[in-house]
Coordinates of C-alpha atoms in Angstrom, one line a residue:
Chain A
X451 CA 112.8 -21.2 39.0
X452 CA 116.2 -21.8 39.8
X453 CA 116.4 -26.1 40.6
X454 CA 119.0 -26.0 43.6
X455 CA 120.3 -29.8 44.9
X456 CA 123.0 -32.6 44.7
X457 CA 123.9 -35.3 42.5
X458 CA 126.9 -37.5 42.6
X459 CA 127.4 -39.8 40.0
X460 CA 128.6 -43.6 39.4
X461 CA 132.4 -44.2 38.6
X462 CA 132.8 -43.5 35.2
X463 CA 129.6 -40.9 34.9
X464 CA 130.5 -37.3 34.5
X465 CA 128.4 -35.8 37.1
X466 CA 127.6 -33.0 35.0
X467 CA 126.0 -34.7 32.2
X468 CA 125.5 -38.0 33.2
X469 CA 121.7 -40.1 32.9
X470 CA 119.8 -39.6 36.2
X471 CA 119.4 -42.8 36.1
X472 CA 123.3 -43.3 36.4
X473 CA 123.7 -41.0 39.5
X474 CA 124.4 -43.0 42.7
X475 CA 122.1 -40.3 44.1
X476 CA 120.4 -37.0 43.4
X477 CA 118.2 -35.0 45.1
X478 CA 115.5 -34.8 42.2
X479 CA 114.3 -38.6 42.8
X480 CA 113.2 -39.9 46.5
X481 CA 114.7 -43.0 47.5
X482 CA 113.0 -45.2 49.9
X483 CA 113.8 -44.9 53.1
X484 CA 113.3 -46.8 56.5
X485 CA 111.5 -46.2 59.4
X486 CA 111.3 -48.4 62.9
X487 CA 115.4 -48.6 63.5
X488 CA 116.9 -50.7 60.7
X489 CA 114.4 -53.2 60.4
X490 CA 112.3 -56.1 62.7
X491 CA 113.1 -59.7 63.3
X492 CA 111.1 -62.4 64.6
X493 CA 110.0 -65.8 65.4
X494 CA 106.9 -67.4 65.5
X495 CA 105.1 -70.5 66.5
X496 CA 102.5 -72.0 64.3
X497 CA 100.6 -74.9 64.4
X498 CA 99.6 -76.6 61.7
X499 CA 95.8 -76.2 62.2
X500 CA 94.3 -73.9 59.7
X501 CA 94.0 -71.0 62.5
X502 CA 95.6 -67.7 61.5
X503 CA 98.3 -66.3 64.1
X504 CA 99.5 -62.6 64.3
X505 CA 101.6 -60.5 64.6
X506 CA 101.3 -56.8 65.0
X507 CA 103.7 -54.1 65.1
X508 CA 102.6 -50.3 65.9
X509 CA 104.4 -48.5 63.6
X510 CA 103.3 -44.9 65.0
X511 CA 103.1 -43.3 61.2
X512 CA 99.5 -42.2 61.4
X513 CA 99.3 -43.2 57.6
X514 CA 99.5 -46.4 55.3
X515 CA 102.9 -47.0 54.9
X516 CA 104.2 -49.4 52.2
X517 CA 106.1 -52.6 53.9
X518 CA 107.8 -55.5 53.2
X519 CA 108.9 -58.7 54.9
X520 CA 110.5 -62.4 54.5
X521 CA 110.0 -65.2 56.1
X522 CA 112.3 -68.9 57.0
X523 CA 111.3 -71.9 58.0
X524 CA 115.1 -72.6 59.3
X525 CA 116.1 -69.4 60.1
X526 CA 118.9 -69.9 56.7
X527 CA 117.0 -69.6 53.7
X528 CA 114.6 -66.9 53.9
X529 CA 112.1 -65.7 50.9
X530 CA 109.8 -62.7 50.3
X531 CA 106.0 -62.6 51.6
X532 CA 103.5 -63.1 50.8
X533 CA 103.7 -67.0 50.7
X534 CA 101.0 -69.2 49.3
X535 CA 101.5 -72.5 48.6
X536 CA 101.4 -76.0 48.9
X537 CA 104.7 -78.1 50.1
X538 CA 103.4 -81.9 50.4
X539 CA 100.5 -82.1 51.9
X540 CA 101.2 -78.8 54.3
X541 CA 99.1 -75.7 52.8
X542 CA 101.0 -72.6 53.5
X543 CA 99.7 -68.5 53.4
X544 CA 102.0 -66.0 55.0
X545 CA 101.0 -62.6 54.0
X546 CA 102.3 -59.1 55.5
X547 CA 100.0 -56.1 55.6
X548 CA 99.3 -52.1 57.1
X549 CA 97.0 -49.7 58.1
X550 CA 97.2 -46.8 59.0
X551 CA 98.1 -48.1 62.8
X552 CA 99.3 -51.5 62.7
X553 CA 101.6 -53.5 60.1
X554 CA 100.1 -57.1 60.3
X555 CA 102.2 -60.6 59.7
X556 CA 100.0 -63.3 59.2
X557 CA 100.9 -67.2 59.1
X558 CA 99.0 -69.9 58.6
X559 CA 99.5 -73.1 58.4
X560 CA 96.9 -76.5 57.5
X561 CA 98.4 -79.8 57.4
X562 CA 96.1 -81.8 55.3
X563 CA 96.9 -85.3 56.0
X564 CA 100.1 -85.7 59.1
X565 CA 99.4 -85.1 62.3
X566 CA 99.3 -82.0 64.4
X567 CA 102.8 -80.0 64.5
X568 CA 104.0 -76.7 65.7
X569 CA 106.5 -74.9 63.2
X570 CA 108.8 -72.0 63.7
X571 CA 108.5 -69.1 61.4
X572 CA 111.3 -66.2 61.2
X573 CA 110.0 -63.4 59.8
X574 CA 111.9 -60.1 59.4
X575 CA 109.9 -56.8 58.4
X576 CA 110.9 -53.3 57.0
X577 CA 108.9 -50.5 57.4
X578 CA 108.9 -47.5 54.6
X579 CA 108.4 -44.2 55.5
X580 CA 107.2 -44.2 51.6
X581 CA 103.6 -44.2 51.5
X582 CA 101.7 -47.4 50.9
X583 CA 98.7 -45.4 49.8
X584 CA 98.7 -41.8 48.4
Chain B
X752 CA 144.3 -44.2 43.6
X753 CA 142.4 -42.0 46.1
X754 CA 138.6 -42.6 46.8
X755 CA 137.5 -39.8 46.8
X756 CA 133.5 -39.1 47.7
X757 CA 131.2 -38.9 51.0
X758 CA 129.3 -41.5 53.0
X759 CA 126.8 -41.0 56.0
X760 CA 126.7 -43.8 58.5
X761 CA 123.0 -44.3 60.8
X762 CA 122.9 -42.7 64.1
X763 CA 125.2 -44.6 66.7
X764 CA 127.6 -45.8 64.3
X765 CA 130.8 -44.4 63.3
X766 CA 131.3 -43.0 60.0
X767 CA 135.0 -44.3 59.7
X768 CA 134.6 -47.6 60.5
X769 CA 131.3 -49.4 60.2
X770 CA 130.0 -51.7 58.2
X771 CA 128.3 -51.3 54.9
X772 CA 125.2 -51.7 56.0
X773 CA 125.1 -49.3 58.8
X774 CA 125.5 -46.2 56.3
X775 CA 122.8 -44.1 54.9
X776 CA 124.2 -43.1 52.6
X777 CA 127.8 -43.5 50.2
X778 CA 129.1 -42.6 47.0
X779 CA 130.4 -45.8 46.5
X780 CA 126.7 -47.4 46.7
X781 CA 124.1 -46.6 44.3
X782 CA 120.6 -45.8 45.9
X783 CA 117.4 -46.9 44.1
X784 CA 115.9 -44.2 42.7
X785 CA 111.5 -43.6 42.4
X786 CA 109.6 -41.6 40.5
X787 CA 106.8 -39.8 41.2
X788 CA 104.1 -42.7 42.7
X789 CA 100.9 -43.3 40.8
X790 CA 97.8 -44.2 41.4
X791 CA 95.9 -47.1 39.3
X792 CA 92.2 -48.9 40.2
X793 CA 90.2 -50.8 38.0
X794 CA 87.0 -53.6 38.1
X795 CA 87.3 -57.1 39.0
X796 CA 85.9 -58.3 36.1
X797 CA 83.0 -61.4 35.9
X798 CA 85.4 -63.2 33.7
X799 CA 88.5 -62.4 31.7
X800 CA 91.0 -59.8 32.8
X801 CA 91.2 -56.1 33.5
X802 CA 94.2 -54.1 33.5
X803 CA 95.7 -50.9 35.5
X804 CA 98.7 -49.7 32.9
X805 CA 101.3 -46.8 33.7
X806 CA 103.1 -45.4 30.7
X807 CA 106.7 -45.3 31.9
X808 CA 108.4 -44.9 28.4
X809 CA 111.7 -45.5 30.1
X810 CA 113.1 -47.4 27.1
X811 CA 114.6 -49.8 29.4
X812 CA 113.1 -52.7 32.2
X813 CA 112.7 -51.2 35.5
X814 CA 112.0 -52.5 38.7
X815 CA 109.0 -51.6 40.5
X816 CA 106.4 -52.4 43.8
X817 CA 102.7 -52.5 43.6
X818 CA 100.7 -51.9 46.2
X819 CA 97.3 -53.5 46.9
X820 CA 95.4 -50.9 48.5
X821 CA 92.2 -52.8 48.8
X822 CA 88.8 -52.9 47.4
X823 CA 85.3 -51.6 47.0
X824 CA 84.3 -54.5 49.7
X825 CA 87.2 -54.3 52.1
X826 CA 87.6 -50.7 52.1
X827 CA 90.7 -49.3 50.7
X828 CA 92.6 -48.7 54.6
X829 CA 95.2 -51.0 53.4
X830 CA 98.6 -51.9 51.8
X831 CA 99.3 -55.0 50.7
X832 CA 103.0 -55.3 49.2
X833 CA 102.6 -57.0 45.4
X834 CA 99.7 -59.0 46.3
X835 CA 96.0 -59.0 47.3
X836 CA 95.5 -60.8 50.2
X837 CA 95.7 -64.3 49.1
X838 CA 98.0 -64.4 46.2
X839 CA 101.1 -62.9 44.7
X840 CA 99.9 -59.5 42.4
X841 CA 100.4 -60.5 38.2
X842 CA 102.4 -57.7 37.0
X843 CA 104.0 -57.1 33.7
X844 CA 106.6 -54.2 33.2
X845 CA 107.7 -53.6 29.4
X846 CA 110.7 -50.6 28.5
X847 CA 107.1 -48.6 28.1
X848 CA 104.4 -50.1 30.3
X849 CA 103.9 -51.7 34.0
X850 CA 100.9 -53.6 33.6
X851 CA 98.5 -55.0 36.5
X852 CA 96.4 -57.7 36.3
X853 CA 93.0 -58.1 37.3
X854 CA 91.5 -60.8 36.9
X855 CA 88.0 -62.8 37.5
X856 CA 89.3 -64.2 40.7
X857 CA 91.4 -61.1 42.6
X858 CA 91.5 -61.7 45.9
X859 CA 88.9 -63.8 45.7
X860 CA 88.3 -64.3 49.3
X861 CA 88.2 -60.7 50.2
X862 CA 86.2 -58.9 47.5
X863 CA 83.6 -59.4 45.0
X864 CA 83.0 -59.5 41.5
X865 CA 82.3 -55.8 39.8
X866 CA 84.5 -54.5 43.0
X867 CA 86.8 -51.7 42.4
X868 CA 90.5 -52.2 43.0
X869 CA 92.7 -49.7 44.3
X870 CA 96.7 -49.8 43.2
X871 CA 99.8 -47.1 45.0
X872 CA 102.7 -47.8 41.9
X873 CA 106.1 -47.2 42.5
X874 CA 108.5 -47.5 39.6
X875 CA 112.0 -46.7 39.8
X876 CA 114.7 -45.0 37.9
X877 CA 117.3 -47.6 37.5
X878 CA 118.2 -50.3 35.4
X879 CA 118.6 -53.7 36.0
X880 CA 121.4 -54.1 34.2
X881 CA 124.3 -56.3 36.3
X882 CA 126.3 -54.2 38.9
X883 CA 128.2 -55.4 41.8
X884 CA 129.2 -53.3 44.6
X885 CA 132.8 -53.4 46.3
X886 CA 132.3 -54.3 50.0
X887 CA 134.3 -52.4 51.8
X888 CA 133.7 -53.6 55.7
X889 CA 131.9 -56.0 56.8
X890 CA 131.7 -55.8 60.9
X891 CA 131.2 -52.8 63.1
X892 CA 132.9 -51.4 65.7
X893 CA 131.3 -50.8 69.3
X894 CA 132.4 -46.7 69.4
X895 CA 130.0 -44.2 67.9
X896 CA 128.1 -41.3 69.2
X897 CA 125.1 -41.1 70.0
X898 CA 124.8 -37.3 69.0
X899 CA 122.5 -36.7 65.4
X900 CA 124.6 -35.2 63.1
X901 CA 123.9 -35.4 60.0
X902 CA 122.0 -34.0 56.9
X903 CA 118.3 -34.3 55.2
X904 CA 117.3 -33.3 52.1
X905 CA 113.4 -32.5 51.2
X906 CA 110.9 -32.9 48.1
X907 CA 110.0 -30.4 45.6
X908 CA 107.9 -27.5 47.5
X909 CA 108.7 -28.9 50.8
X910 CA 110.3 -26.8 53.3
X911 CA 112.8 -29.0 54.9
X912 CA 113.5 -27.4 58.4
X913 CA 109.8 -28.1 58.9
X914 CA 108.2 -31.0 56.4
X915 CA 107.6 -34.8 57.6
X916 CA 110.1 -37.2 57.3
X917 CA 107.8 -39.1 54.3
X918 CA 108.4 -35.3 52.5
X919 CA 112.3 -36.1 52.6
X920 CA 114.1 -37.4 49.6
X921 CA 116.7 -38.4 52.1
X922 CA 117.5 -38.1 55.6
X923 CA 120.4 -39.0 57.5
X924 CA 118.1 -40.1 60.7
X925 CA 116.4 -43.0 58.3
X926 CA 118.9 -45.5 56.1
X927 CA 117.7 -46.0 52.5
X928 CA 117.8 -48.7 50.4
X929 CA 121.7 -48.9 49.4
X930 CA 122.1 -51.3 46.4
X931 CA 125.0 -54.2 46.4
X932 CA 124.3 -55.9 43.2
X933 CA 122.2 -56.4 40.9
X934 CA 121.4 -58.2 37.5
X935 CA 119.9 -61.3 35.6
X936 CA 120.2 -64.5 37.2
X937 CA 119.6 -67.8 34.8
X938 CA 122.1 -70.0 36.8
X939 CA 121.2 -72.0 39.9
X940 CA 123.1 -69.5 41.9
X941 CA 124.2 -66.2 42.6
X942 CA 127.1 -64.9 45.3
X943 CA 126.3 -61.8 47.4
X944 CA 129.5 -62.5 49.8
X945 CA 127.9 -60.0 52.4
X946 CA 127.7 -62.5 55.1
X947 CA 124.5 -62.0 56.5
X948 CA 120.6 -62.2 54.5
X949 CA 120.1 -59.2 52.9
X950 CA 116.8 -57.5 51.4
X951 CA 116.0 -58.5 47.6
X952 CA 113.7 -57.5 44.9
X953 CA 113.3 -60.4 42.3
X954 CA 111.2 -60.4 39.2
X955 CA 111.0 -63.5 36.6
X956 CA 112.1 -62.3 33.1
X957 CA 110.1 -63.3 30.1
X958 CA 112.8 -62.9 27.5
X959 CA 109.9 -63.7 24.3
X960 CA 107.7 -60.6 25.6
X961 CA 111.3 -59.1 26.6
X962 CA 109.7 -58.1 30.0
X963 CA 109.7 -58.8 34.4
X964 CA 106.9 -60.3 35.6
X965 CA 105.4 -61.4 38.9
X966 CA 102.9 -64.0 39.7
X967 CA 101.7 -66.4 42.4
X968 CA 102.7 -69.9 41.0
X969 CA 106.0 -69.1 40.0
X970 CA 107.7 -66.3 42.5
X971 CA 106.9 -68.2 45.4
X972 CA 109.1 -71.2 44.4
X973 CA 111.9 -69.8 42.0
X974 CA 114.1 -68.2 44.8
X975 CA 115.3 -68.1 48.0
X976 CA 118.5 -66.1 49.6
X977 CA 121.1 -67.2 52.2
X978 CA 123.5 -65.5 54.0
X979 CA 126.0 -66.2 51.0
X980 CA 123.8 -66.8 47.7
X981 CA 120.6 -66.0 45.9
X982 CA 119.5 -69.0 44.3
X983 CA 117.2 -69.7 41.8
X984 CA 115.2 -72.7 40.5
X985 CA 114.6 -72.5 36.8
X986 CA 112.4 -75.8 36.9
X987 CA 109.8 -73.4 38.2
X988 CA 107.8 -70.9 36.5
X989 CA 108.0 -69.8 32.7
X990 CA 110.8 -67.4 32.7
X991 CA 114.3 -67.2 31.2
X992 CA 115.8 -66.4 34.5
X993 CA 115.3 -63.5 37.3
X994 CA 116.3 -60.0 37.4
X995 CA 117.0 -59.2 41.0
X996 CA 118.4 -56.1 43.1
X997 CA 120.4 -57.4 46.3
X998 CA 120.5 -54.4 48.7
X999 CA 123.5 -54.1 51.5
X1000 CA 120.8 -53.6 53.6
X1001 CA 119.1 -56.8 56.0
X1002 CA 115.6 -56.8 55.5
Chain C
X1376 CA 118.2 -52.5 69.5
X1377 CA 114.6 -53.0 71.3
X1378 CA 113.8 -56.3 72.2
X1379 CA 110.2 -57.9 72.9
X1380 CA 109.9 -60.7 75.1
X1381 CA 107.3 -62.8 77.3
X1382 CA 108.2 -62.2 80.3
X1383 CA 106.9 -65.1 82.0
X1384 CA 109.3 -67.3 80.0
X1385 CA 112.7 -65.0 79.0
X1386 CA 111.9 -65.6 75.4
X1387 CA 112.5 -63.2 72.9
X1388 CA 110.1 -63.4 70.1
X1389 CA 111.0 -60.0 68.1
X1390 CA 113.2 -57.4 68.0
X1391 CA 113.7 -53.8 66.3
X1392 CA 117.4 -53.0 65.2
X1393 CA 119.5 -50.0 65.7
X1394 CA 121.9 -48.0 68.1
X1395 CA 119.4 -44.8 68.7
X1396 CA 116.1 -45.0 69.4
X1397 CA 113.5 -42.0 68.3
X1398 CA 109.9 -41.6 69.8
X1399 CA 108.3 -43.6 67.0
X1400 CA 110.3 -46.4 68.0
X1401 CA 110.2 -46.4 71.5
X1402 CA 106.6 -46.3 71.1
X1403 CA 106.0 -49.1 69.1
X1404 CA 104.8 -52.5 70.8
X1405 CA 105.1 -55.8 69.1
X1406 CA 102.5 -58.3 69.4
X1407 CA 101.8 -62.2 69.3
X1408 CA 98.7 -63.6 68.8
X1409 CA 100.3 -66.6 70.9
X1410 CA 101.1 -64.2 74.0
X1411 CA 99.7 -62.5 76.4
X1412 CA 99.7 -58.6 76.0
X1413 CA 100.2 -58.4 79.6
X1414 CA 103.2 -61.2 79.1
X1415 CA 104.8 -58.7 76.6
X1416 CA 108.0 -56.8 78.1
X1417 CA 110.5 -54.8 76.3
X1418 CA 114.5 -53.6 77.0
X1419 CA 116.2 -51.1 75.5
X1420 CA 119.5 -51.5 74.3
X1421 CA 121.2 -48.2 73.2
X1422 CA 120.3 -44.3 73.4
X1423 CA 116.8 -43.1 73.3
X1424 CA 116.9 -39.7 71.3
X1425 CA 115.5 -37.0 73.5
X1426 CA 114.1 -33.2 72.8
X1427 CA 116.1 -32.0 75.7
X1428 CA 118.8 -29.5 74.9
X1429 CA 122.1 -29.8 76.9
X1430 CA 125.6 -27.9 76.6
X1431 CA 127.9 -30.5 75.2
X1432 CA 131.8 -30.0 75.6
X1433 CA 134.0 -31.7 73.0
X1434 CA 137.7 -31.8 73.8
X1435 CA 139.9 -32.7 70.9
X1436 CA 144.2 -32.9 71.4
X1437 CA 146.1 -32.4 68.4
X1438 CA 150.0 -32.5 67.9
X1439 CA 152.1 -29.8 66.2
X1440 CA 155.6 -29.4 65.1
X1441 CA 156.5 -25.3 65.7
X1442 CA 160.5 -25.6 64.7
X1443 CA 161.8 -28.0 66.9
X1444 CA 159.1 -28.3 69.3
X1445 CA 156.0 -30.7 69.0
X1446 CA 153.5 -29.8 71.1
X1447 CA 150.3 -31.1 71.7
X1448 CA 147.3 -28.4 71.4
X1449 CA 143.9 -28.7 73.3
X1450 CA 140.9 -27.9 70.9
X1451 CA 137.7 -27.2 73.2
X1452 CA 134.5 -27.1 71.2
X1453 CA 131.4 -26.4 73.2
X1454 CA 127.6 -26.8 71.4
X1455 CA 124.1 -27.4 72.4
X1456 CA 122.6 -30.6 71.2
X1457 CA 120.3 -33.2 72.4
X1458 CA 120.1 -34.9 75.1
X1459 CA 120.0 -38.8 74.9
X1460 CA 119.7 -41.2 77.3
X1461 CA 121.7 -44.3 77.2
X1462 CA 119.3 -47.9 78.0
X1463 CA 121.7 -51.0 79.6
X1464 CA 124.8 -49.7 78.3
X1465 CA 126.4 -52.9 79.9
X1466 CA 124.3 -54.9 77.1
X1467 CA 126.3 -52.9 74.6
X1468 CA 128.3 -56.1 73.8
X1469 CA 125.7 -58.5 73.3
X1470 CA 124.0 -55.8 70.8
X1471 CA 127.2 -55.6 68.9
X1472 CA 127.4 -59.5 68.4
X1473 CA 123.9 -59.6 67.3
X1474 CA 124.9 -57.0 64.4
X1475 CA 128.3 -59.4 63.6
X1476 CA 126.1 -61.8 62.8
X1477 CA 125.2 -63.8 66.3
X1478 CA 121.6 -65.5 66.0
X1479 CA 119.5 -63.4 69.0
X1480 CA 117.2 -66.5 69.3
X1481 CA 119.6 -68.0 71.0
X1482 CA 119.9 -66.0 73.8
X1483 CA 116.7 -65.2 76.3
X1484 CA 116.1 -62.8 78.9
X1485 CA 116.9 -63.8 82.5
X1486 CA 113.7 -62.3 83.9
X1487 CA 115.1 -62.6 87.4
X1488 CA 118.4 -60.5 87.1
X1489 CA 117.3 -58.7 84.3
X1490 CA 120.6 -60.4 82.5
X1491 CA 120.4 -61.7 78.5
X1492 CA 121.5 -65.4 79.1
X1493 CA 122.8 -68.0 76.1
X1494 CA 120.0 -70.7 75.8

């Protein structure tokens, strides 16, 4: 069967023999692509009282689809979820999740000797249209 | 010299003059590449470790996702992104093998011992060798139409004038993952110059084993990115350093 | 760009980025466990893509040299396409900052007037 498409290669790669892997693209391999605009941003309060806050975004797929998020404390200095871990005495589990209806941030936050604080969480989120389960 | 090739800006932007990030697609950015997804599941086990393992045989380290799709207690509605749902995922990937870990207490407050597990594996095409992208523009313009031209491009056996947009390898309407630089970071620091925080994919590298890895107690803490840098703190972890993928993309 | 915010305060607490909207976006609703859903409003800032057809007329002026002459030629292009609607195209400007890099959280939504205010 005849195997129609497009390729372009890197600088340097001679599109017609060139790796796969050295194509900047080619339409035998799916790349991941976006879906919700160009990606979600957010802020959140959260005290520091063990309870687990939300936040839920209908994505509208009508499947699982595979998603990924970050998370700042300052709004500067921003790392990948999920987040488990103790800083001080301030116990910390940020996770991000989907269904096959909702995408669900999670934050929570247990201060386990200071006394009662609200923090701000940024979050920003990116929804694939790639499947998150086959 | 002339630069010659084609680029594909998101809808609402103009092609000439927008940023980077706005495109969809561009010959002068490399796009990250899967290939076909797997499916892995194994048994959390009553004490050692179980294993999902996918034969890649690229001959060369290759980054990767793992999804956590849930278990035989929590039902398998789910996707976690490279963990369960209270810890980072352990995952090993060789130049053959991407390894999963399983051990005795996976997700531990979710599911139960003797549960099944349930794994969606993505591995990509590309290397992780170093690469850096030129930026070419950096702020956007307010003109653009609002009109959806544009092109898309389907899977195998898909009919594109009529398949989903998950059956598309590509689509002008949706912006893919556009790569800015990539490599293996063993300093304190790396410069992105882009201006703004962009989306990352970071593994810790295990130079003995020659092989990426993810865990809980080290990824949390070895990096963070800024709006100029990627930094890294080797004090953390057991690593030699981390291979990561900056994309031009925000997150 | 779709912003979410409580309405009973002006403050935004999440936002979707891009120019053109489609269905799955404009459908989508952001929630916080810390808000009420009926304290949740949204506003659209760009075009919302549309399955109406219209007839769209593109004019296009180009200048050519015939001998000694330049004249100027008139290139009319008429084609169906969709229809979008355009959401607070006086907004355009603040949507444009926020992609050069301003920080959204530091604006909030003047409930009253309908008007995106710096805190």
């Amino acid at each position: 069967m005849a195997n129609w498409g497009m390729k372009i290669s890197r600088i340097g790669v001679d599109v017609n023999n060139g790796d796969d892997k050295d194509m900047i693209f080619t339409s035998k391999y799916s790349c991941l692509k976006g879906s919700l605009g160009t990606g979600i941003g957010g802020n959140k309060v959260v005290a520091n009282d063990g309870n687990t806050e939300t936040v839920t975004i209908l994505h509208g797929l009508n499947y699982i689809p595979m998603v990924k998020g970050d998370f700042s404390f300052n709004n500067t200095n921003f790392q990948i979820l999920p987040y488990f871990n103790l800083l001080g005495s301030l116990q910390i589990a940020f996770n991000i999740k989907a269904d096959s209806t909702n995408v669900y941030l999670t934050f929570n936050l247990l201060e386990l000797i200071g006394p009662p604080a609200n923090y701000t969480i940024y979050y920003k989120c990116f929804i694939f249209l790639d499947k998150g389960k086959l | 010299m002339a630069n010659y090739g084609a680029k594909v800006s998101q809808k609402g932007y103009p092609v000439g003059t927008c940023a980077d990030r706005f495109l969809t697609f561009s010959s002068s950015f490399p796009t990250l590449k899967y290939l076909t997804p797997s499916s892995g599941s194994t048994t959390i086990p009553s004490s050692g470790s179980n294993y999902v393992t996918v034969t890649h045989n690229l001959g060369y380290l290759a980054p990767y996702l793992v999804v956590y799709n849930g278990s035989t207690t929590t039902g398998v509605g789910t996707s976690n992104l490279m963990s369960d749902n209270d810890s980072y995922l352990t995952t090993y990937m060789t130049t053959t093998q991407l390894q999963i870990e399983v051990s005795d207490s996976f997700d531990q407050y979710a599911s139960s011992i003797g549960d099944t597990v349930y794994f969606t594996i993505y591995i990509f095409l590309d290397k992780l060798e170093s690469y850096t992208a030129s930026v070419i523009k950096t702020s956007t313009t307010s003109s653009g139409s609002s009109n959806n031209y544009g092109f898309k491009i389907s899977k195998p056996g898909y009919n594109v004038n009529n398949c989903t947009d998950e059956q598309l390898i590509m689509s002008s309407s949706f912006y893919s993952a556009l790569i800015h630089k990539k490599g293996l970071l063993t300093g304190s620091s790396v410069s992105h110059g882009l201006g703004y925080i962009p989306a990352i994919f970071v593994y810790e590298y295990d130079s003995a084993n020659n092989r990426i890895q993810t865990n809980n107690l080290s990824l949390q803490n070895l990096h963070y990115v800024t709006s100029s840098s990627l930094y890294y703190d080797s004090s953390v972890g057991t690593g030699d350093g981390i291979y990561y993928i900056i994309f031009k993309n925000t997150v | 760009m779709i912003i979410f915010y409580n309405k009973k305060t002006g403050k935004i607490f999440s936002y979707i980025q891009g120019r053109v909207h489609n269905k799955r976006d404009l459908q989508c609703n952001i929630k916080d466990s810390t808000i009420d859903d009926k304290d949740i409003a949204k506003i659209i800032i760009g075009y919302e893509e549309t399955d109406i057809e219209e007839k769209t007329t593109k004019i296009t002026k180009e200048k050519k040299q015939i001998l000694d002459f330049v004249i100027e030629v008139e290139n009319i292009e008429e084609y169906k396409g969709n229809k979008n609607i355009k959401h607070n195209g006086d907004k355009f400007d603040f949507m444009y900052k926020i992609e050069n890099g301003e920080n959204i959280f530091d604006y909030k939504i003047n409930t009253k007037l309908k008007e995106i205010d710096k805190i």
